[in-house]
Short mmCIF file of C-alpha atoms in Angstrom, two decimals:
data_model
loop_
_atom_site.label_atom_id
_atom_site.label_comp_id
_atom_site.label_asym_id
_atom_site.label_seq_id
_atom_site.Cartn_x
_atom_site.Cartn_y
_atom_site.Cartn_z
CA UNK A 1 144.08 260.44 40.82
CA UNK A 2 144.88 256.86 39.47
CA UNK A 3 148.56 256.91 37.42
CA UNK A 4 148.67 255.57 33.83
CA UNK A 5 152.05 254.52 32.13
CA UNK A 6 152.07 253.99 28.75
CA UNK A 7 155.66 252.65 26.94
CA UNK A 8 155.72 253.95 23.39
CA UNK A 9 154.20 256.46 21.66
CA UNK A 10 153.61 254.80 18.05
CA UNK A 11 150.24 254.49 16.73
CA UNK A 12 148.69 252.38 19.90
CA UNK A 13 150.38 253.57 21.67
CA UNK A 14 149.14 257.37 20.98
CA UNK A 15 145.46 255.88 20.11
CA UNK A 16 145.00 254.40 23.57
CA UNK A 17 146.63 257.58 25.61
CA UNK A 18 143.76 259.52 23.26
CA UNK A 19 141.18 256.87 24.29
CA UNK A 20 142.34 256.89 28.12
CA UNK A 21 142.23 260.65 27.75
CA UNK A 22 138.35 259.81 27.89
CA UNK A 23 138.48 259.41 31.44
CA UNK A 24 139.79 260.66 34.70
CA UNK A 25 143.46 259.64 35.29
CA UNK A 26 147.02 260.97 35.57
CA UNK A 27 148.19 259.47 32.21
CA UNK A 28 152.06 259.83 31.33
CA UNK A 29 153.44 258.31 27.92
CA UNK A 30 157.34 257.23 28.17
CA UNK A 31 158.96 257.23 24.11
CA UNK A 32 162.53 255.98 23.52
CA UNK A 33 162.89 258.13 20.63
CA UNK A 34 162.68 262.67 20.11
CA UNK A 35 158.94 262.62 18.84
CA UNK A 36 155.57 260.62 18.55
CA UNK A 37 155.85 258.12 15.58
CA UNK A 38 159.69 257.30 15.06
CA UNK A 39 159.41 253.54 15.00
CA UNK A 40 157.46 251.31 13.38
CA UNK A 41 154.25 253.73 12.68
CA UNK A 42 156.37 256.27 10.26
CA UNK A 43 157.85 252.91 7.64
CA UNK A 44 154.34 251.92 6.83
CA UNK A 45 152.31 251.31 4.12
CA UNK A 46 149.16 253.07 5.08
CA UNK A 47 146.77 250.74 3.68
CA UNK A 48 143.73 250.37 5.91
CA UNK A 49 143.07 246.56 5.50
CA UNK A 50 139.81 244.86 4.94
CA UNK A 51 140.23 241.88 7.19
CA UNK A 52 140.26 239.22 4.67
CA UNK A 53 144.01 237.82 5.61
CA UNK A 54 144.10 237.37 8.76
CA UNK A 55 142.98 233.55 10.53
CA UNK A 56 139.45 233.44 11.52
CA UNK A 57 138.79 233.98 15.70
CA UNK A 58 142.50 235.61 15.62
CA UNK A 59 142.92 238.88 17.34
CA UNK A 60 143.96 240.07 14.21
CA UNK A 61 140.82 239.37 12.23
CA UNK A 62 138.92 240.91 15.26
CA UNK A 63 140.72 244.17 16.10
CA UNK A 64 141.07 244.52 12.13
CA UNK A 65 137.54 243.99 10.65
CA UNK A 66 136.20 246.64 14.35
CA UNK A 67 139.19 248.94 13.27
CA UNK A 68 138.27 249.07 9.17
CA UNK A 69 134.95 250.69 10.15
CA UNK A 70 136.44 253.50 11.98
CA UNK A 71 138.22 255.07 10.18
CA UNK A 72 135.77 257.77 8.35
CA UNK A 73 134.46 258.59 11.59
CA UNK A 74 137.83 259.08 12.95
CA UNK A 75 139.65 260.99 9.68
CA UNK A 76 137.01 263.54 10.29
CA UNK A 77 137.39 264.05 14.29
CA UNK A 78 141.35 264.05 14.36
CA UNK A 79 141.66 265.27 10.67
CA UNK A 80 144.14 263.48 9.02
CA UNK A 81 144.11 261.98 5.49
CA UNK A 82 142.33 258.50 4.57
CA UNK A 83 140.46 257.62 1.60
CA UNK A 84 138.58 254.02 1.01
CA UNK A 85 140.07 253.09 -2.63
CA UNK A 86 139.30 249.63 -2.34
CA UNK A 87 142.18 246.41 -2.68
CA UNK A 88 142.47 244.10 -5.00
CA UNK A 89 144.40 240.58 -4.52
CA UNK A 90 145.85 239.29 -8.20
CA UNK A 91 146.30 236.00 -9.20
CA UNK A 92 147.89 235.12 -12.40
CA UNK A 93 147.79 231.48 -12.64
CA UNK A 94 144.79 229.57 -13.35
CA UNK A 95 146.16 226.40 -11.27
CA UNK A 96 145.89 228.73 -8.17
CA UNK A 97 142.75 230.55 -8.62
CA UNK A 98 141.24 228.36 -5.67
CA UNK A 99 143.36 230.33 -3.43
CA UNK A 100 141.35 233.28 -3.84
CA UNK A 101 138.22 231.81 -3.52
CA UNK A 102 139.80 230.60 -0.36
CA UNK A 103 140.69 234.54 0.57
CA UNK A 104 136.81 235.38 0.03
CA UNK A 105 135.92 232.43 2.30
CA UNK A 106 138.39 233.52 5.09
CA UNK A 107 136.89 237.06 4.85
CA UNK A 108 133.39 236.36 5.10
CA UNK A 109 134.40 234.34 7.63
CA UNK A 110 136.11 237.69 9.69
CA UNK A 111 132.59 239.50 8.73
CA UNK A 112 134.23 241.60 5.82
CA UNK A 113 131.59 243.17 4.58
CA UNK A 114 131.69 243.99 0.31
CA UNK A 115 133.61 241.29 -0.97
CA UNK A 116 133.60 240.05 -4.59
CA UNK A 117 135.82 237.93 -6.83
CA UNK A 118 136.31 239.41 -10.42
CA UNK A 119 138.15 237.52 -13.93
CA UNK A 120 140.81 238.85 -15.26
CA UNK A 121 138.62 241.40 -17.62
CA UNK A 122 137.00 243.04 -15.09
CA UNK A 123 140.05 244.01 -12.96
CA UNK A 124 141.72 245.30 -16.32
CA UNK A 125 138.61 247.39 -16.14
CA UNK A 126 139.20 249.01 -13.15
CA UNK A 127 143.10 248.84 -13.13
CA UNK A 128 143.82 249.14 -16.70
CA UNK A 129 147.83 249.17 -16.35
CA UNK A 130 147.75 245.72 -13.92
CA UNK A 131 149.66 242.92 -15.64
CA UNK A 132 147.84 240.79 -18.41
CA UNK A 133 148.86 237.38 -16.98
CA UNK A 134 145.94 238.76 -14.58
CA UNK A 135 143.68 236.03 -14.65
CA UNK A 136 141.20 237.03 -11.51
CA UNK A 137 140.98 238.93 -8.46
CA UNK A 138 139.55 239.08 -4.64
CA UNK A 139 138.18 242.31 -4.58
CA UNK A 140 137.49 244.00 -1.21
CA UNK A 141 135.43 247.49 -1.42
CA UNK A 142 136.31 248.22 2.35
CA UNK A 143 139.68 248.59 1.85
CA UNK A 144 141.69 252.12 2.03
CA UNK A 145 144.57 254.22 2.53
CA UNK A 146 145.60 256.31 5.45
CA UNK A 147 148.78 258.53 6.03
CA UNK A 148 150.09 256.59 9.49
CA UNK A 149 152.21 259.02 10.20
CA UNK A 150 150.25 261.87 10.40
CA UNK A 151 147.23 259.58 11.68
CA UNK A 152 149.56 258.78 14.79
CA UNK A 153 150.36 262.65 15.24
CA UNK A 154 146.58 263.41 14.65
CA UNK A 155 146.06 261.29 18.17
CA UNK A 156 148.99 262.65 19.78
CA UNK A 157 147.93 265.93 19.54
CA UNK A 158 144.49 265.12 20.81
CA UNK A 159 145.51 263.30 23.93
CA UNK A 160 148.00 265.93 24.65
CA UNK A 161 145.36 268.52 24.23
CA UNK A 162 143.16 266.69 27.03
CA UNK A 163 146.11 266.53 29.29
CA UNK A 164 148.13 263.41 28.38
CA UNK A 165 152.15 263.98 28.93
CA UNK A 166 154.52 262.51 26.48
CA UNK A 167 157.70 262.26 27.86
CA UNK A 168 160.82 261.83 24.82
CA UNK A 169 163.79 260.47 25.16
CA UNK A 170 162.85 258.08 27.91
CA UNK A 171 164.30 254.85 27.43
CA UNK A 172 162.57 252.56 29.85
CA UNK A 173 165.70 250.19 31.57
CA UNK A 174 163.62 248.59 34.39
CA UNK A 175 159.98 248.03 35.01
CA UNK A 176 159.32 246.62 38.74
CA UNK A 177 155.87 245.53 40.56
CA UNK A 178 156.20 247.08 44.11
CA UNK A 179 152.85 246.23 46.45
CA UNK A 180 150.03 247.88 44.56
CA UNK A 181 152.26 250.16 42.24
CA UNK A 182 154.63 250.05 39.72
CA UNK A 183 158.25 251.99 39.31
CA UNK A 184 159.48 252.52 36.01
CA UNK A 185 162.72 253.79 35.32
CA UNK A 186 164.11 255.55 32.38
CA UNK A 187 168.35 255.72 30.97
CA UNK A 188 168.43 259.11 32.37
CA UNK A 189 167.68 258.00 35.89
CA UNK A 190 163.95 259.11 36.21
CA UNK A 191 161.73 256.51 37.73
CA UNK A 192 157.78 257.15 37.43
CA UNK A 193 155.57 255.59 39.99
CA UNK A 194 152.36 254.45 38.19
CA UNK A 195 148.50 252.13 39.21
CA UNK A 196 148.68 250.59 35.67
CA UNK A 197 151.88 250.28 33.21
CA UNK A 198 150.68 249.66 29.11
CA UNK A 199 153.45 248.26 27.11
CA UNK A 200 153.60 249.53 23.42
CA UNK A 201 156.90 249.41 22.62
CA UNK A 202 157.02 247.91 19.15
CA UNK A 203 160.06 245.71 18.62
CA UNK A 204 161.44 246.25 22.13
CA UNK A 205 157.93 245.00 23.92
CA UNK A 206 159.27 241.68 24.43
CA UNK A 207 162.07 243.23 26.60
CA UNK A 208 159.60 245.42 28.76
CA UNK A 209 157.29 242.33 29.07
CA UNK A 210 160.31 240.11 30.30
CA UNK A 211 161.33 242.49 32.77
CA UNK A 212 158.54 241.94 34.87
CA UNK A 213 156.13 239.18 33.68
CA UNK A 214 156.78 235.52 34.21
CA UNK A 215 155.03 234.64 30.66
CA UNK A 216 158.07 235.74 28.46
CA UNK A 217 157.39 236.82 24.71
CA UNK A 218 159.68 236.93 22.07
CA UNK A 219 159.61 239.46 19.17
CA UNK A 220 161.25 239.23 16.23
CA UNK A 221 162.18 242.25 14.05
CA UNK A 222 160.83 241.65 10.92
CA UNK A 223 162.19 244.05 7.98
CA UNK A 224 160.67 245.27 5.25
CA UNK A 225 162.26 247.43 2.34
CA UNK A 226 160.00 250.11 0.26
CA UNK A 227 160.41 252.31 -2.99
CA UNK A 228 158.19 255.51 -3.41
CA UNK A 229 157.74 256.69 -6.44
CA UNK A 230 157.00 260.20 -7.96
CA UNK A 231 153.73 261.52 -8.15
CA UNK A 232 154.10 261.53 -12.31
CA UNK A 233 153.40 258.11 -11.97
CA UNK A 234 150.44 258.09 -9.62
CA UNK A 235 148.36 256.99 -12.92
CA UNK A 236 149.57 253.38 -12.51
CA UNK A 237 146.67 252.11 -10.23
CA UNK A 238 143.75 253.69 -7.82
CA UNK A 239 143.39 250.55 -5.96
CA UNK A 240 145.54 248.76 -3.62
CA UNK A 241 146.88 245.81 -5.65
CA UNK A 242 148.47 242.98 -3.40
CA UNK A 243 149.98 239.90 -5.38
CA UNK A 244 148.35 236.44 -4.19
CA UNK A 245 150.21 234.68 -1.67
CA UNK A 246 151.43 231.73 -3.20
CA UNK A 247 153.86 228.88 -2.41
CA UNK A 248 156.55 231.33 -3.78
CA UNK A 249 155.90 233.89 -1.16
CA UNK A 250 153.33 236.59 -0.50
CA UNK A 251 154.51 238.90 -3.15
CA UNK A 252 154.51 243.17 -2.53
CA UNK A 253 151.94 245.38 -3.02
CA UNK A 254 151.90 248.75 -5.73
CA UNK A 255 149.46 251.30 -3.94
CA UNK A 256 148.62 254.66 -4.13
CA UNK A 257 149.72 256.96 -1.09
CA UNK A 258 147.28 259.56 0.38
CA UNK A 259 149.41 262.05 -1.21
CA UNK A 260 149.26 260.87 -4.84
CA UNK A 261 152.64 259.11 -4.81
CA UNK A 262 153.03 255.33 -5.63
CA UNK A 263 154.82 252.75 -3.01
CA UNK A 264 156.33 249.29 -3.27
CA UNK A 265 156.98 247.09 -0.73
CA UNK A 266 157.17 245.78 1.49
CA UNK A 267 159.89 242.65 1.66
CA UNK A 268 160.11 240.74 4.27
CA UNK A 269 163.32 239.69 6.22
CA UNK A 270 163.73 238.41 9.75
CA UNK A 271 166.87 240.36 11.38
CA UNK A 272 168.22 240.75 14.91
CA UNK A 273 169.12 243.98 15.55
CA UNK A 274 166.30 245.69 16.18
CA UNK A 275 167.43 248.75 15.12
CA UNK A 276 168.72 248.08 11.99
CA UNK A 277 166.68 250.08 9.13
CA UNK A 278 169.60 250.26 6.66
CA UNK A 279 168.53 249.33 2.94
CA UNK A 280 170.45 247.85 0.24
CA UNK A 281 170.28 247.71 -3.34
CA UNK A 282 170.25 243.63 -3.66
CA UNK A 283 167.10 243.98 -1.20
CA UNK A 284 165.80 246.80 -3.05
CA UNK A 285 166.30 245.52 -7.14
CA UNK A 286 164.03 242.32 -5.87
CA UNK A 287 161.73 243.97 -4.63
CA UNK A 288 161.13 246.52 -7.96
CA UNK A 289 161.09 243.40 -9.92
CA UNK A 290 158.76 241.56 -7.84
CA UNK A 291 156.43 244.68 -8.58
CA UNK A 292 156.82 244.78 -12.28
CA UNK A 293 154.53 241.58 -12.07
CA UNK A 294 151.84 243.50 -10.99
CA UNK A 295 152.43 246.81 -13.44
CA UNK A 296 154.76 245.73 -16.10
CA UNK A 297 155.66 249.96 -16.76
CA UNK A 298 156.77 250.69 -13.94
CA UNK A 299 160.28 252.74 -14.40
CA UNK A 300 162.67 252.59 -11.69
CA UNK A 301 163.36 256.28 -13.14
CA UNK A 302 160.50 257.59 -11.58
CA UNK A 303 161.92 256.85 -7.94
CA UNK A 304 162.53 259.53 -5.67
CA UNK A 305 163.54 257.91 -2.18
CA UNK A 306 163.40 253.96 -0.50
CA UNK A 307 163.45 253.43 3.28
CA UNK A 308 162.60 250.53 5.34
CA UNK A 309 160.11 250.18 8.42
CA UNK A 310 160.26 246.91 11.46
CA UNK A 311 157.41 245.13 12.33
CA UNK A 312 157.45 243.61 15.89
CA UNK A 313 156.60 239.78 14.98
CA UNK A 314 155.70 237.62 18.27
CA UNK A 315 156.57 234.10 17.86
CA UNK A 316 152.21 232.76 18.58
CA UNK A 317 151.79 234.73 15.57
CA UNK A 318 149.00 236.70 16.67
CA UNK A 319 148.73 240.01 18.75
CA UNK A 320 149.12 239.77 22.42
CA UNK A 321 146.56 242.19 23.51
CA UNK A 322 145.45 242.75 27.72
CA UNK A 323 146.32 242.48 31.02
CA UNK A 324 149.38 239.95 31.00
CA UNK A 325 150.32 237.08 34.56
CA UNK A 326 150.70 240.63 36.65
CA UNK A 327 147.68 242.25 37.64
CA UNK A 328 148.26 246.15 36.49
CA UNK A 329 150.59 245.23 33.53
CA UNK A 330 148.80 245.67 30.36
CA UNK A 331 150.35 244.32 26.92
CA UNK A 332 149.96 245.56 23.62
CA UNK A 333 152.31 243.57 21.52
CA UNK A 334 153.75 241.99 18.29
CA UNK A 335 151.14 244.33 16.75
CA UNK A 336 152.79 243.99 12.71
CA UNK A 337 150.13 244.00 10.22
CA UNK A 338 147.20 245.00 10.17
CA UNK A 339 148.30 246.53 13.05
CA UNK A 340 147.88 250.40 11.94
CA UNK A 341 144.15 249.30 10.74
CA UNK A 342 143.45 247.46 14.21
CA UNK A 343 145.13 250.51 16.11
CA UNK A 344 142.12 252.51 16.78
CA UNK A 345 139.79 249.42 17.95
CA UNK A 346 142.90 247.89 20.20
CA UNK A 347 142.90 251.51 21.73
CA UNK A 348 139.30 251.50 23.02
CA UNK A 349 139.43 248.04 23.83
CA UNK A 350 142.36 249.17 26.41
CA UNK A 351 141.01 252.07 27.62
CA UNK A 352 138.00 250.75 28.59
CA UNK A 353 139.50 247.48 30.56
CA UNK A 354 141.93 250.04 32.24
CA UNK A 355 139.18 252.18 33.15
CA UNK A 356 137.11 249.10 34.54
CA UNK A 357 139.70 248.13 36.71
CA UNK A 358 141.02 251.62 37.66
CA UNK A 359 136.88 252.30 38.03
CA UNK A 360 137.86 255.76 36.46
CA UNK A 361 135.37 258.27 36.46
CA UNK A 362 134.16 259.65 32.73
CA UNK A 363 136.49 263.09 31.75
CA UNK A 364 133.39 265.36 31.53
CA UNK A 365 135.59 268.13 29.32
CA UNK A 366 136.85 265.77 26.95
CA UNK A 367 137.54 267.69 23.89
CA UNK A 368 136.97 264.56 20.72
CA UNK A 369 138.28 266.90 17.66
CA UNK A 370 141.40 268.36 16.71
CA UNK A 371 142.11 270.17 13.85
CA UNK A 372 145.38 269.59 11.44
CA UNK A 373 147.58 272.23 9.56
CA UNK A 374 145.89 273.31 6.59
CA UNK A 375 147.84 272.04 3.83
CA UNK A 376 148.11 274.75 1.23
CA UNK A 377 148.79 272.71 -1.88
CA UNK A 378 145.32 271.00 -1.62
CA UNK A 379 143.30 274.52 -0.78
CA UNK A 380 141.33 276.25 -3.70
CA UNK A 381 142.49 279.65 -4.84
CA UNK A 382 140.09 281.74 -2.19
CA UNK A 383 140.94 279.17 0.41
CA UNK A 384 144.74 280.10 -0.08
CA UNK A 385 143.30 283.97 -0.32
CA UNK A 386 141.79 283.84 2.93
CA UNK A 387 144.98 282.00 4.87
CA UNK A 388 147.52 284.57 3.66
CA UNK A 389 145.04 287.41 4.65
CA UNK A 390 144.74 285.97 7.97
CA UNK A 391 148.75 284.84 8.42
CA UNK A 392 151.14 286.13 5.48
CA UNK A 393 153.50 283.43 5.80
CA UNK A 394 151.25 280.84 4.38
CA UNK A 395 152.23 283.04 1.15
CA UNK A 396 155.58 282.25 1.22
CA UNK A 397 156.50 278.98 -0.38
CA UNK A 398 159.75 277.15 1.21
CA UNK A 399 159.20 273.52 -0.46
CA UNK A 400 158.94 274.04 -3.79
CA UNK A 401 158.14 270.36 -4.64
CA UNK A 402 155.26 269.87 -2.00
CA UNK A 403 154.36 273.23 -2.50
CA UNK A 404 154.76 273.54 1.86
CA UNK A 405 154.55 277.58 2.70
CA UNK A 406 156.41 279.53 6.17
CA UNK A 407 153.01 279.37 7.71
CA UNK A 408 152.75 275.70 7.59
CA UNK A 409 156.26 274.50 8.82
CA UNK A 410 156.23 277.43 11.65
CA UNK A 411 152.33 275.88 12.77
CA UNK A 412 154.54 272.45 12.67
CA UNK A 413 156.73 273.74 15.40
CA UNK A 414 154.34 275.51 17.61
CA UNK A 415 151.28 273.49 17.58
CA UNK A 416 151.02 270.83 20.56
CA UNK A 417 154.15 268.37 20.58
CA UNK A 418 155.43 270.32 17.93
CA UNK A 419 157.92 269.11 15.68
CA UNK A 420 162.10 270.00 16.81
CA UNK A 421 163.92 268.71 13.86
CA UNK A 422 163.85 268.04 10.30
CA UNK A 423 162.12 265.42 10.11
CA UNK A 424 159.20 266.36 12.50
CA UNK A 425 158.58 269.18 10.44
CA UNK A 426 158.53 266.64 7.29
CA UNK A 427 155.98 264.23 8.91
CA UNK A 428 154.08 267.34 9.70
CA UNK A 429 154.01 269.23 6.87
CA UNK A 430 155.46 267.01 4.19
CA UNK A 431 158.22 269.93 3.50
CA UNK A 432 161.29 267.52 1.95
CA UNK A 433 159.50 264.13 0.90
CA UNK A 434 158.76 265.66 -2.56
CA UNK A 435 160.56 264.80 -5.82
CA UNK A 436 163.97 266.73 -4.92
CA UNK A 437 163.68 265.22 -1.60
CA UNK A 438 164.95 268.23 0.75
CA UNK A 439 167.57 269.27 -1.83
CA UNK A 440 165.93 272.75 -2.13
CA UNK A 441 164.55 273.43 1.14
CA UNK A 442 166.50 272.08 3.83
CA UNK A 443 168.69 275.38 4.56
CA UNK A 444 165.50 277.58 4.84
CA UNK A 445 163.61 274.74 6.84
CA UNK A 446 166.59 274.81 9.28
CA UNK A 447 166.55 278.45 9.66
CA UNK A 448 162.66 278.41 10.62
CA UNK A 449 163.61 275.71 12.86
CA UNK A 450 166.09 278.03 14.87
CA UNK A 451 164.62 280.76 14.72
CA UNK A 452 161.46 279.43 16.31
CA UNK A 453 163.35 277.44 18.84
CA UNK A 454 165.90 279.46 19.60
CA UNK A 455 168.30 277.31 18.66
CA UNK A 456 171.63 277.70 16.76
CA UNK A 457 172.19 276.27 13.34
CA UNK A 458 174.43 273.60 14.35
CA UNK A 459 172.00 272.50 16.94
CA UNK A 460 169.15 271.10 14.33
CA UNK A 461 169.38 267.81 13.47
CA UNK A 462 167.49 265.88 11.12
CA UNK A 463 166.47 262.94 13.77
CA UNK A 464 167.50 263.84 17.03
CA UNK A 465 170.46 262.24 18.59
CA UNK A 466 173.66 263.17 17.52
CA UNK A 467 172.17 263.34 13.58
CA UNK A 468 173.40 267.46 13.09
CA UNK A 469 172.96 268.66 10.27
CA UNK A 470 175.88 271.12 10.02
CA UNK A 471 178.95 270.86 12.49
CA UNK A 472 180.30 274.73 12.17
CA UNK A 473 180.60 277.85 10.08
CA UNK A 474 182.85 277.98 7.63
CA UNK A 475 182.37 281.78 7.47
#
């Protein structure tokens, strides 16, 4: 059977080991980091883009606009959450408005379908709270929201359940073309012997690339800072509102989250350590005030947490998508925005080119749903009923603020590539990322967590790594 290597296990790269999955092949995904979606996939915005940004006959206007429209189809085979609230691009001076006529032109140009520009009263109409300078607005239907997190665990946990390994904390150090194969080795020592090696690495892609290819890339880490917001506030807009790029800058975007939360962000700052997702209050105050053009009332009281994400930006600007100058070597790189939305179309793109020149034969028992932990704060009364009759600890509430039950954070754990730390169980479960943020549950989350692991207290850790969360017993 042919060998697959796939280098990252972010949102491609878990979307194309799901697609490969489709076919017959020995398919093996290396990840740097404890769990699926550690890098750039989990400091995301979510929003499932339209297509209207991106340069016309880019890769990123044509993996975006194929991605957009499969999405519903997708939600409801892998089960994780997405709605299409629609975007809205504000301008609020009438000396630029031809810049969003010139947004509607790009995106009919990309084939967006549903596009319409509105005056100022009409968006007030549908965003009431939006800023009065508002004078008009590119309005794009398609648009939406997705929760990229548990969208890149949702394909995970597919291609794992139609045989896919994912290997963690495998650091790939060397990548080498021998005759018709490649060796890949990992920090620990491991090598893997593989037909065809697919490079998803995010930020480090550039370094796999160079280790083997003579067409170099370069990747810079590009930074951006966000603020979430409590879920009292999740009146402020339904749409996604992004600020018109102008000669200023491109602005930030206020949008809705999946969960009913409001988010910020991003900024954008071009760093070199590529590990570097520490955020800082000068970063974070111009960033809130950049948003209070949008929504004047926003209240920096209703914050409950800010983080900040990478996004792998490739010097040609675009994506770097295919087989690269070595026959077998398969890029998938500086995918930044809209790279979450183009995700699922890069994926089948990739699987079938590997397949094609693998000639892999079709996986007959390929199983195309999975089903997600049944989030008990969104259930009706008799839906709740009929979990705790079937498992009684989905009656036993642990994060108060989320409302996450026993039954939810113990599925976490034992479901395929289930979660080993804190915040595994978080991305799975949202247990943590409410209003208190993890002040109230974290000691009973870390006793589920060694109890079903077997694993003594001092042994959990929030992130892997050396990130304990306790160092001893003072008792």
């Amino acid at each position: 059977m042919k060998k697959v290597l796939i280098i990252g296990s972010g949102i491609t790269g878990s979307a194309i080991a799901r697609e490969l999955a489709r076919y017959q092949a020995d398919i093996t995904v290396l990840e740097r980091g404890n769990d699926v979606s550690v890098g750039t996939t989990k400091a995301n915005s979510g929003i499932v883009h339209s297509g209207f940004d991106a340069t016309p006959n880019t890769l990123k206007a044509k993996y975006n606009v194929e991605g957009n429209k499969m999405f519903e189809q997708l939600s409801r085979e892998l089960d994780f959450p997405f709605r299409r609230n629609g975007s809205l691009v504000l301008c609020f001076d009438e000396a630029e408005k031809d810049g969003i006529t010139k947004l509607y032109e790009k995106g009919v140009a990309n084939g967006v379908p549903q596009l319409e520009i509105l005056d100022g009263k009409q968006v007030r109409e549908l965003e009431p709270h939006v800023s009065d300078k508002v004078v008009c607005a590119l309005h794009a239907k398609t648009g939406g929201l997705v929760s990229p997190y548990e969208m890149n665990i949702a394909y995970a946990e597919n291609a794992c359940v139609n045989g896919v390994k994912f290997l963690f904390e495998r650091k790939v150090t060397k990548v080498a073309k021998k005759a018709k194969a490649f060796e890949v080795t990992c920090d620990n020592g491991e090598k893997y012997k593989a037909d065809v090696v697919i490079n998803c690495a995010g930020v480090y892609a550039d370094d796999i690339n160079n280790m083997v290819c003579d067409k170099k890339l370069h990747i810079v880490p590009r930074k951006g800072d966000y603020v979430l917001m409590d879920k009292t506030c999740g009146y402020i807009c339904d749409h996604t509102l992004f600020q018109q790029p102008t000669k200023m800058g491109k602005g930030v975007l206020v949008t809705p989250t999946t969960h009913g939360n409001i988010l910020v962000g991003p900024t954008a700052l071009d760093i070199k350590d590529k590990d570097d997702v520490d955020t800082y209050s000068e970063q974070l105050n111009e960033l809130f005030n950049k948003a209070l053009k949008t929504v004047p009332e926003l209240t920096k009281r209703t914050i409950i947490t800010q983080f900040s994400g990478l996004r792998a930006h490739e010097d040609g600007g675009d994506f770097v998508v295919g087989e690269s100058d070595v026959k077998g070597f398969y890029n998938v790189a500086g995918i930044e925005s809209p790279g979450l939305t183009s995700a699922p179309a890069i994926a089948v793109d990739i699987a079938k080119q590997v397949a094609k020149a693998l000639q892999l034969a079709a996986n007959d028992s390929f199983v195309a749903t999975r089903k997600g932990i049944p989030h008990f704060a969104t259930l009706s009364n008799t839906e709740r009923q009929k979990l705790i009759d079937a498992n009684p600890l989905y009656g036993k509430i642990v994060c108060r603020c989320e409302m996450v039950t026993e039954g939810e954070i113990v599925d976490s754990i034992r479901r395929p590539l289930g979660a080993t730390d804190m915040d595994g169980v978080k991305r799975r479960t949202r247990a943590g990322m409410g209003r208190c943020q993890a002040g109230f549950c974290t000691p009973r989350v870390m006793e589920i967590i060694a109890r079903e692991t077997g694993k003594d207290m001092t042994e959990i850790t929030k992130c892997g790594g050396k990130s304990n969360m306790v160092i001893g017993r003072t008792k």
